[in-house]
Amino acid sequence: MAAIRYARLVAAGLLLFAVPAAAQSNREAWIDAYQSSPADYDFVIPKEMKLPPETRERLRDRPPVTGTLRMRIAVAAGGREVRIRLTNEDGTAPLTIAAASVGLAATGFDARPGTLHKLSFGGADRVTIAPGAPVLSDPVELSVQVLGDLVVSVHIPQGLKLKGFGNAAMAMGEGDQTLSPALSGADTIIGRPPVSGVMVRGANPPRVIVALGDSITDGNRPALGQLHGWPERLQQRIAASPKRPALAVINAGIGGNRVLSTSWGKAALARFDRDVARIRGVSHVILFEGINDIGNGGSSTMFGTNPPLDVNDLIAGYRQIIARAHAANIKAVMGTLTPFQGATSYSEAREVQRQAVNRWIRTSGEPDAVIDFDKAVRDPAVPLKLRPDYDSGDHIHPSEAGYRAMGDSIDLALFR
């Protein structure tokens, strides 16, 4: 009898330990499921720069916008609650949001009827965001799926300066239409969205991969329905994988961004903590950046006259990002720089620098893993160029087929 009582006590003790373990496996947690890194663009298009008229018109400087601004956003993780992150981090004056909402997306910028929820901030419908600061909304009960689309609307009564180089398509309507499923009299405009992030809360949250890069990474596109770069293609592959690895990919790309210098958005070295290390659930960063450091060293149409780039300085910048990632318990994966022969920023001397950087990425052993994007998109017949069907036409940015090839080239085993 004593042995039986002892066995029962042992079983009960094991049960006490087993219940928390089971509960932990189904735990709920907040993670970041979308990002658009804040960026300012202090830049005027030079008259001598060759751009199609429609592109020049899209990128021209515009007066501040007022009314309801609506963004369509794809999230990389699912959950039952969401929180929206708004930004004034690159602003120089307070930004007032008089009302805001979130809902499930229908067609275009329309919200699915019955899904719109008013957002609050510390219980208030209205919030003023200080210059240099973000603001996080209160949680909203809204069930979202992996790769599901949300529409987020903000009513801006006093005007917001949007830079065309932000490259995201948004809808703009007059007055407060934040709770209207369809915006009345809306125009499509291009700019950097004031929504900088979405957090979701759900059971068994995935690990997060952050893609840190420039325009070849940036997920903002000037038209709905376009592939949001290679990070979105990577997320599609993860979602479609038979093994369904618990991974979510968010995009921290900024068009024109550089590793060492601030101009189009803060330098990668300056924004690493904000755009990578602070992310909830991050386990890996994919660093794919440096072609703008190379292409704009010395004289440049886009950036004027700059000091010539020393490749050793760029490699030192990479080493610093790797070190800071490791200090935050984040694995650092690096992508080789893709070809750009034929682009306005190309020169033979700059090609020598790209080759030196890629040689270091491939052979140094300092990144935790390497993705050979160069090999994935280069022309086998002319390796210094993008493959013709992977070239968007400017000889530096990939076409949608090129972005797809980049996303398809990534071994998912790197993130196990």
Coordinates of C-alpha atoms in Angstrom, one line a residue:
M1 CA 0.0 0.0 0.0
A2 CA 2.8 2.4 0.8
A3 CA 4.3 1.7 -2.6
I4 CA 1.0 2.5 -4.3
R5 CA 0.7 5.7 -2.3
Y6 CA 4.2 6.7 -3.3
A7 CA 3.5 5.9 -7.0
R8 CA 0.4 8.1 -6.8
L9 CA 2.4 11.0 -5.3
V10 CA 5.0 10.7 -8.0
A11 CA 2.3 10.7 -10.7
A12 CA 0.7 13.7 -9.2
G13 CA 4.0 15.5 -9.0
L14 CA 4.7 14.7 -12.7
L15 CA 1.2 16.1 -13.6
L16 CA 2.0 19.3 -11.8
F17 CA 5.1 19.7 -14.0
A18 CA 3.3 18.5 -17.1
V19 CA 0.4 21.0 -17.0
P20 CA 2.5 24.1 -17.1
A21 CA 4.7 22.6 -19.9
A22 CA 1.6 21.9 -22.0
A23 CA 0.2 25.4 -21.3
Q24 CA 3.5 26.9 -22.3
S25 CA 3.5 25.1 -25.7
N26 CA 0.2 26.9 -26.4
R27 CA 1.1 30.2 -24.9
E28 CA -0.1 33.4 -26.4
A29 CA 2.4 36.3 -27.0
W30 CA 2.7 39.5 -28.9
I31 CA 5.0 39.6 -31.9
D32 CA 5.7 42.0 -34.7
A33 CA 4.0 40.9 -38.0
Y34 CA 4.6 43.9 -40.2
Q35 CA 7.0 46.8 -40.5
S36 CA 7.6 49.8 -42.7
S37 CA 10.7 51.4 -41.4
P38 CA 10.4 55.2 -40.9
A39 CA 12.4 57.2 -43.3
D40 CA 12.8 60.8 -44.5
Y41 CA 14.0 61.8 -47.9
D42 CA 15.8 65.1 -48.0
F43 CA 16.2 65.1 -51.8
V44 CA 15.3 67.1 -54.9
I45 CA 15.2 65.3 -58.2
P46 CA 18.0 66.8 -60.4
K47 CA 16.8 68.1 -63.7
E48 CA 19.6 66.1 -65.5
M49 CA 18.4 62.8 -64.0
K50 CA 16.7 60.7 -66.7
L51 CA 13.3 59.6 -65.5
P52 CA 10.1 58.8 -67.3
P53 CA 7.6 61.7 -67.0
E54 CA 5.1 59.6 -65.0
T55 CA 7.9 58.7 -62.5
R56 CA 9.0 62.3 -62.1
E57 CA 5.4 63.3 -61.5
R58 CA 5.0 60.5 -58.9
L59 CA 8.1 61.6 -57.0
R60 CA 7.6 65.3 -57.1
D61 CA 7.4 67.3 -53.9
R62 CA 3.8 67.8 -52.7
P63 CA 2.0 69.9 -50.1
P64 CA 0.9 68.2 -46.8
V65 CA -2.1 66.0 -47.0
T66 CA -5.2 66.2 -44.8
G67 CA -8.2 64.0 -44.4
T68 CA -8.3 60.2 -44.1
L69 CA -5.3 58.2 -45.2
R70 CA -5.8 54.5 -45.7
M71 CA -3.1 51.8 -46.1
R72 CA -3.4 48.2 -47.1
I73 CA -1.0 45.9 -45.1
A74 CA -0.2 42.2 -45.3
V75 CA 0.8 40.6 -42.0
A76 CA 3.3 37.8 -41.7
A77 CA 1.7 36.1 -38.7
G78 CA -1.8 35.3 -37.6
G79 CA -3.5 36.0 -34.3
R80 CA -6.7 37.0 -32.5
E81 CA -5.7 40.5 -31.5
V82 CA -3.8 43.4 -33.2
R83 CA -2.0 46.6 -32.2
I84 CA -1.0 49.3 -34.7
R85 CA 2.2 51.3 -34.5
L86 CA 2.2 54.8 -35.9
T87 CA 5.3 56.9 -36.4
N88 CA 6.5 60.4 -36.2
E89 CA 10.1 59.3 -35.7
D90 CA 11.4 61.3 -38.6
G91 CA 9.0 64.3 -38.1
T92 CA 10.0 67.7 -36.9
A93 CA 6.6 68.8 -35.6
P94 CA 3.9 67.1 -33.5
L95 CA 1.6 64.9 -35.6
T96 CA -2.1 64.7 -34.5
I97 CA -4.2 61.7 -35.4
A98 CA -7.8 62.7 -34.8
A99 CA -9.2 59.2 -35.4
A100 CA -7.9 55.8 -36.5
S101 CA -9.3 52.4 -37.4
V102 CA -8.2 48.9 -38.5
G103 CA -10.2 46.2 -40.3
L104 CA -9.8 43.2 -42.7
A105 CA -9.2 44.2 -46.3
A106 CA -11.7 43.6 -49.1
T107 CA -11.0 44.7 -52.7
G108 CA -8.4 47.5 -53.1
F109 CA -8.5 49.8 -50.2
D110 CA -12.0 48.8 -49.1
A111 CA -12.6 47.2 -45.7
R112 CA -14.6 44.0 -45.3
P113 CA -18.0 45.1 -44.0
G114 CA -18.4 44.6 -40.3
T115 CA -14.7 44.3 -39.5
L116 CA -13.7 47.9 -38.9
H117 CA -12.7 48.7 -35.4
K118 CA -11.9 52.1 -33.9
L119 CA -8.4 52.4 -32.6
S120 CA -7.6 54.0 -29.2
F121 CA -4.4 55.1 -27.6
G122 CA -4.4 54.8 -23.8
G123 CA -8.2 54.8 -24.0
A124 CA -8.4 58.0 -26.1
D125 CA -9.6 58.2 -29.7
R126 CA -7.2 61.1 -30.5
V127 CA -3.5 61.2 -30.1
T128 CA -0.7 63.6 -30.8
I129 CA 2.7 62.0 -31.5
A130 CA 5.7 64.0 -30.5
P131 CA 8.5 64.5 -33.0
G132 CA 10.9 61.6 -33.0
A133 CA 8.4 59.2 -31.3
P134 CA 6.2 56.4 -32.3
V135 CA 2.8 55.5 -30.7
L136 CA 1.3 52.1 -30.1
S137 CA -2.5 51.6 -30.2
D138 CA -4.5 49.7 -27.6
P139 CA -5.2 46.0 -28.4
V140 CA -8.1 45.3 -30.7
E141 CA -9.8 41.9 -31.0
L142 CA -9.5 41.1 -34.7
S143 CA -8.7 37.6 -36.0
V144 CA -6.1 37.8 -38.8
Q145 CA -4.5 35.0 -40.8
V146 CA -0.9 34.6 -42.0
L147 CA -0.4 36.8 -45.1
G148 CA -3.9 38.3 -44.5
D149 CA -4.4 41.9 -45.5
L150 CA -5.5 44.7 -43.2
V151 CA -6.6 48.2 -43.9
V152 CA -5.5 50.8 -41.4
S153 CA -6.9 54.4 -41.6
V154 CA -5.9 57.6 -39.9
H155 CA -7.7 60.9 -39.9
I156 CA -5.1 63.8 -40.2
P157 CA -6.7 67.1 -39.5
Q158 CA -3.6 69.4 -39.7
G159 CA -1.6 67.9 -42.6
L160 CA 1.1 65.4 -43.0
K161 CA 4.1 65.7 -45.4
L162 CA 4.5 62.6 -47.5
K163 CA 7.6 62.1 -49.6
G164 CA 7.1 60.4 -52.9
F165 CA 10.2 58.3 -52.5
G166 CA 8.4 56.4 -49.7
N167 CA 7.0 54.4 -52.6
A168 CA 3.9 53.0 -50.9
A169 CA 0.5 53.2 -52.5
M170 CA -2.2 54.7 -50.2
A171 CA -5.7 56.0 -50.6
M172 CA -6.7 59.5 -49.5
G173 CA -10.2 60.9 -48.9
E174 CA -11.6 64.1 -47.4
G175 CA -12.7 64.4 -43.8
D176 CA -13.0 61.6 -41.3
Q177 CA -13.8 58.4 -43.1
T178 CA -11.9 56.0 -40.8
L179 CA -15.1 53.9 -40.1
S180 CA -16.3 53.9 -43.7
P181 CA -15.8 50.5 -45.5
A182 CA -15.1 52.4 -48.7
L183 CA -13.5 55.8 -48.9
S184 CA -15.6 58.3 -50.8
G185 CA -13.9 60.4 -53.5
A186 CA -10.6 58.9 -52.7
D187 CA -7.4 59.4 -54.7
T188 CA -4.4 57.1 -54.7
I189 CA -1.2 58.8 -53.5
I190 CA 2.4 57.6 -53.0
G191 CA 4.5 58.1 -49.9
R192 CA 6.1 56.6 -46.8
P193 CA 3.2 55.4 -44.7
P194 CA 2.7 56.6 -41.1
V195 CA 1.9 53.1 -40.1
S196 CA 5.3 51.6 -39.2
G197 CA 4.2 48.4 -37.6
V198 CA 1.6 45.8 -36.7
M199 CA 1.7 43.5 -33.8
V200 CA -0.4 40.4 -33.4
R201 CA -1.2 38.2 -30.5
G202 CA -1.8 34.5 -30.9
A203 CA -0.9 31.0 -29.6
N204 CA 2.4 29.4 -30.6
P205 CA 3.9 32.6 -32.0
P206 CA 6.5 32.1 -34.8
R207 CA 10.1 33.3 -34.7
V208 CA 10.6 36.5 -36.7
I209 CA 13.1 37.0 -39.5
V210 CA 13.9 40.7 -40.2
A211 CA 15.0 41.7 -43.7
L212 CA 17.3 44.7 -43.3
G213 CA 18.1 46.4 -46.6
D214 CA 17.6 49.1 -49.3
S215 CA 15.2 49.4 -52.2
I216 CA 16.0 45.9 -53.4
T217 CA 14.5 44.7 -50.1
D218 CA 11.9 47.5 -49.4
G219 CA 8.4 46.0 -49.5
N220 CA 6.6 49.3 -50.3
R221 CA 5.4 49.3 -53.9
P222 CA 3.6 52.1 -55.9
A223 CA 0.7 49.8 -56.9
L224 CA -1.4 47.2 -55.1
G225 CA -1.0 43.6 -56.1
Q226 CA 2.8 43.9 -56.7
L227 CA 5.1 41.4 -55.0
H228 CA 6.5 43.1 -52.0
G229 CA 10.0 42.1 -52.8
W230 CA 11.9 38.9 -52.0
P231 CA 10.9 39.0 -48.3
E232 CA 7.3 38.5 -49.2
R233 CA 8.2 35.7 -51.6
L234 CA 10.2 34.0 -48.7
Q235 CA 7.1 34.3 -46.5
Q236 CA 4.9 32.8 -49.2
R237 CA 7.3 29.8 -49.4
I238 CA 7.3 29.4 -45.6
A239 CA 3.5 29.4 -45.5
A240 CA 3.3 26.9 -48.4
S241 CA 5.9 24.5 -47.0
P242 CA 4.6 21.1 -46.0
K243 CA 6.5 21.3 -42.8
R244 CA 5.1 24.8 -42.1
P245 CA 8.1 26.1 -40.1
A246 CA 7.1 28.6 -37.4
L247 CA 8.6 31.6 -39.0
A248 CA 7.4 35.1 -39.9
V249 CA 9.3 37.5 -42.2
I250 CA 9.0 41.3 -41.8
N251 CA 10.6 43.9 -44.0
A252 CA 12.9 46.6 -42.8
G253 CA 14.0 47.8 -46.2
I254 CA 14.3 51.5 -47.1
G255 CA 14.7 52.7 -50.7
G256 CA 18.1 54.4 -51.2
N257 CA 19.3 53.4 -47.7
R258 CA 23.0 52.9 -46.9
V259 CA 25.0 51.0 -44.3
L260 CA 27.3 53.9 -43.3
S261 CA 25.6 57.2 -44.2
T262 CA 22.3 58.7 -43.4
S263 CA 20.4 60.3 -46.3
W264 CA 17.4 58.2 -47.5
G265 CA 16.5 57.1 -44.0
K266 CA 18.9 56.6 -41.2
A267 CA 22.0 54.5 -41.9
A268 CA 21.6 50.8 -41.2
L269 CA 24.1 51.3 -38.4
A270 CA 22.0 54.0 -36.9
R271 CA 18.6 52.3 -37.2
F272 CA 19.6 48.7 -36.3
D273 CA 18.3 48.9 -32.7
R274 CA 14.9 50.5 -33.8
D275 CA 14.3 48.3 -36.9
V276 CA 15.8 45.0 -35.8
A277 CA 16.8 44.6 -32.2
R278 CA 13.5 45.9 -30.7
I279 CA 11.4 43.5 -32.7
R280 CA 9.4 41.1 -30.6
G281 CA 10.3 37.5 -31.4
V282 CA 13.2 38.2 -33.7
S283 CA 15.6 35.3 -34.2
H284 CA 17.4 36.2 -37.5
V285 CA 18.3 39.3 -39.4
I286 CA 19.0 39.0 -43.2
L287 CA 21.5 41.9 -43.9
F288 CA 21.4 42.7 -47.7
E289 CA 22.7 46.2 -48.1
G290 CA 25.7 48.1 -49.4
I291 CA 25.2 48.7 -53.1
N292 CA 24.2 52.3 -52.4
D293 CA 27.3 52.8 -50.3
I294 CA 29.3 51.6 -53.3
G295 CA 27.3 53.3 -56.0
N296 CA 27.2 56.7 -54.4
G297 CA 30.8 57.0 -53.2
G298 CA 32.5 59.9 -54.8
S299 CA 30.4 61.8 -57.4
S300 CA 26.8 60.7 -57.7
T301 CA 23.8 62.0 -59.6
M302 CA 21.5 60.9 -56.8
F303 CA 23.5 62.0 -53.7
G304 CA 25.9 64.7 -55.0
T305 CA 29.6 64.6 -54.1
N306 CA 30.6 62.3 -51.3
P307 CA 33.9 61.0 -50.0
P308 CA 35.1 57.9 -51.9
L309 CA 34.1 54.7 -50.3
D310 CA 36.7 52.6 -48.6
V311 CA 35.6 48.9 -48.8
N312 CA 37.2 48.3 -45.4
D313 CA 34.9 50.8 -43.8
L314 CA 31.8 49.0 -45.3
I315 CA 33.1 45.7 -44.0
A316 CA 33.7 47.2 -40.6
G317 CA 30.0 48.4 -40.7
Y318 CA 28.9 44.8 -41.5
R319 CA 31.0 43.5 -38.6
Q320 CA 29.4 46.0 -36.2
I321 CA 25.9 44.9 -37.3
I322 CA 26.8 41.2 -36.8
A323 CA 28.3 42.0 -33.4
R324 CA 25.2 43.9 -32.3
A325 CA 22.9 41.2 -33.6
H326 CA 24.8 38.5 -31.7
A327 CA 24.7 40.7 -28.5
A328 CA 20.9 40.6 -28.9
N329 CA 20.9 36.8 -29.4
I330 CA 20.0 37.3 -33.1
K331 CA 21.6 35.3 -35.9
A332 CA 23.1 37.4 -38.7
V333 CA 22.5 36.1 -42.3
M334 CA 24.1 38.1 -45.1
G335 CA 23.1 38.3 -48.8
T336 CA 25.7 38.9 -51.5
L337 CA 25.3 42.2 -53.5
T338 CA 23.6 41.8 -56.8
P339 CA 24.9 43.0 -60.2
F340 CA 24.4 46.5 -61.4
Q341 CA 26.4 46.9 -64.7
G342 CA 24.4 49.3 -66.9
A343 CA 22.9 51.3 -64.0
T344 CA 23.7 55.0 -63.7
S345 CA 25.8 54.4 -60.6
Y346 CA 28.0 51.8 -62.2
S347 CA 31.7 52.1 -62.9
E348 CA 34.5 49.5 -63.2
A349 CA 36.0 50.8 -60.0
R350 CA 32.7 50.3 -58.1
E351 CA 32.4 46.8 -59.6
V352 CA 35.8 45.9 -58.1
Q353 CA 34.4 47.1 -54.7
R354 CA 31.3 44.9 -55.1
Q355 CA 33.4 41.9 -55.9
A356 CA 35.6 42.6 -52.9
V357 CA 32.5 42.9 -50.6
N358 CA 31.0 39.7 -52.0
R359 CA 34.2 37.8 -51.6
W360 CA 34.3 38.8 -47.9
I361 CA 30.6 37.8 -47.4
R362 CA 31.2 34.4 -49.0
T363 CA 34.5 33.5 -47.4
S364 CA 35.0 35.4 -44.1
G365 CA 32.9 33.0 -42.0
E366 CA 31.7 35.9 -39.9
P367 CA 28.0 35.9 -40.8
D368 CA 26.1 32.9 -39.4
A369 CA 25.0 32.0 -42.9
V370 CA 25.1 33.4 -46.5
I371 CA 22.5 33.8 -49.2
D372 CA 24.0 34.1 -52.7
F373 CA 21.6 36.6 -54.2
D374 CA 24.2 37.5 -56.7
K375 CA 24.3 34.0 -58.1
A376 CA 20.5 33.8 -58.1
V377 CA 19.9 36.8 -60.4
R378 CA 23.0 37.4 -62.5
D379 CA 23.1 36.7 -66.2
P380 CA 25.2 33.4 -66.7
A381 CA 26.4 34.9 -70.1
V382 CA 27.4 38.3 -68.6
P383 CA 27.8 37.8 -64.8
L384 CA 28.2 41.5 -64.1
K385 CA 24.6 42.1 -65.3
L386 CA 21.2 41.1 -64.1
R387 CA 19.7 38.3 -66.1
P388 CA 17.5 40.1 -68.8
D389 CA 14.2 38.7 -67.5
Y390 CA 15.2 39.5 -63.9
D391 CA 16.0 43.2 -64.8
S392 CA 13.3 45.8 -64.1
G393 CA 14.9 48.0 -66.8
D394 CA 17.2 50.2 -64.7
H395 CA 19.8 47.4 -64.5
I396 CA 20.0 47.5 -60.6
H397 CA 16.5 46.7 -59.4
P398 CA 15.1 43.2 -60.1
S399 CA 11.8 42.7 -61.9
E400 CA 9.0 40.8 -60.1
A401 CA 10.5 37.6 -61.6
G402 CA 13.9 38.6 -60.2
Y403 CA 12.4 39.2 -56.7
R404 CA 10.7 35.8 -57.0
A405 CA 14.0 34.2 -57.9
M406 CA 15.7 35.8 -54.9
G407 CA 13.1 34.6 -52.5
D408 CA 13.2 31.1 -54.1
S409 CA 17.0 30.9 -53.7
I410 CA 16.8 31.0 -49.9
D411 CA 17.3 27.7 -48.1
L412 CA 14.7 27.5 -45.4
A413 CA 17.1 25.2 -43.4
L414 CA 19.1 28.3 -42.6
F415 CA 16.4 29.3 -40.0
R416 CA 16.0 26.0 -38.2

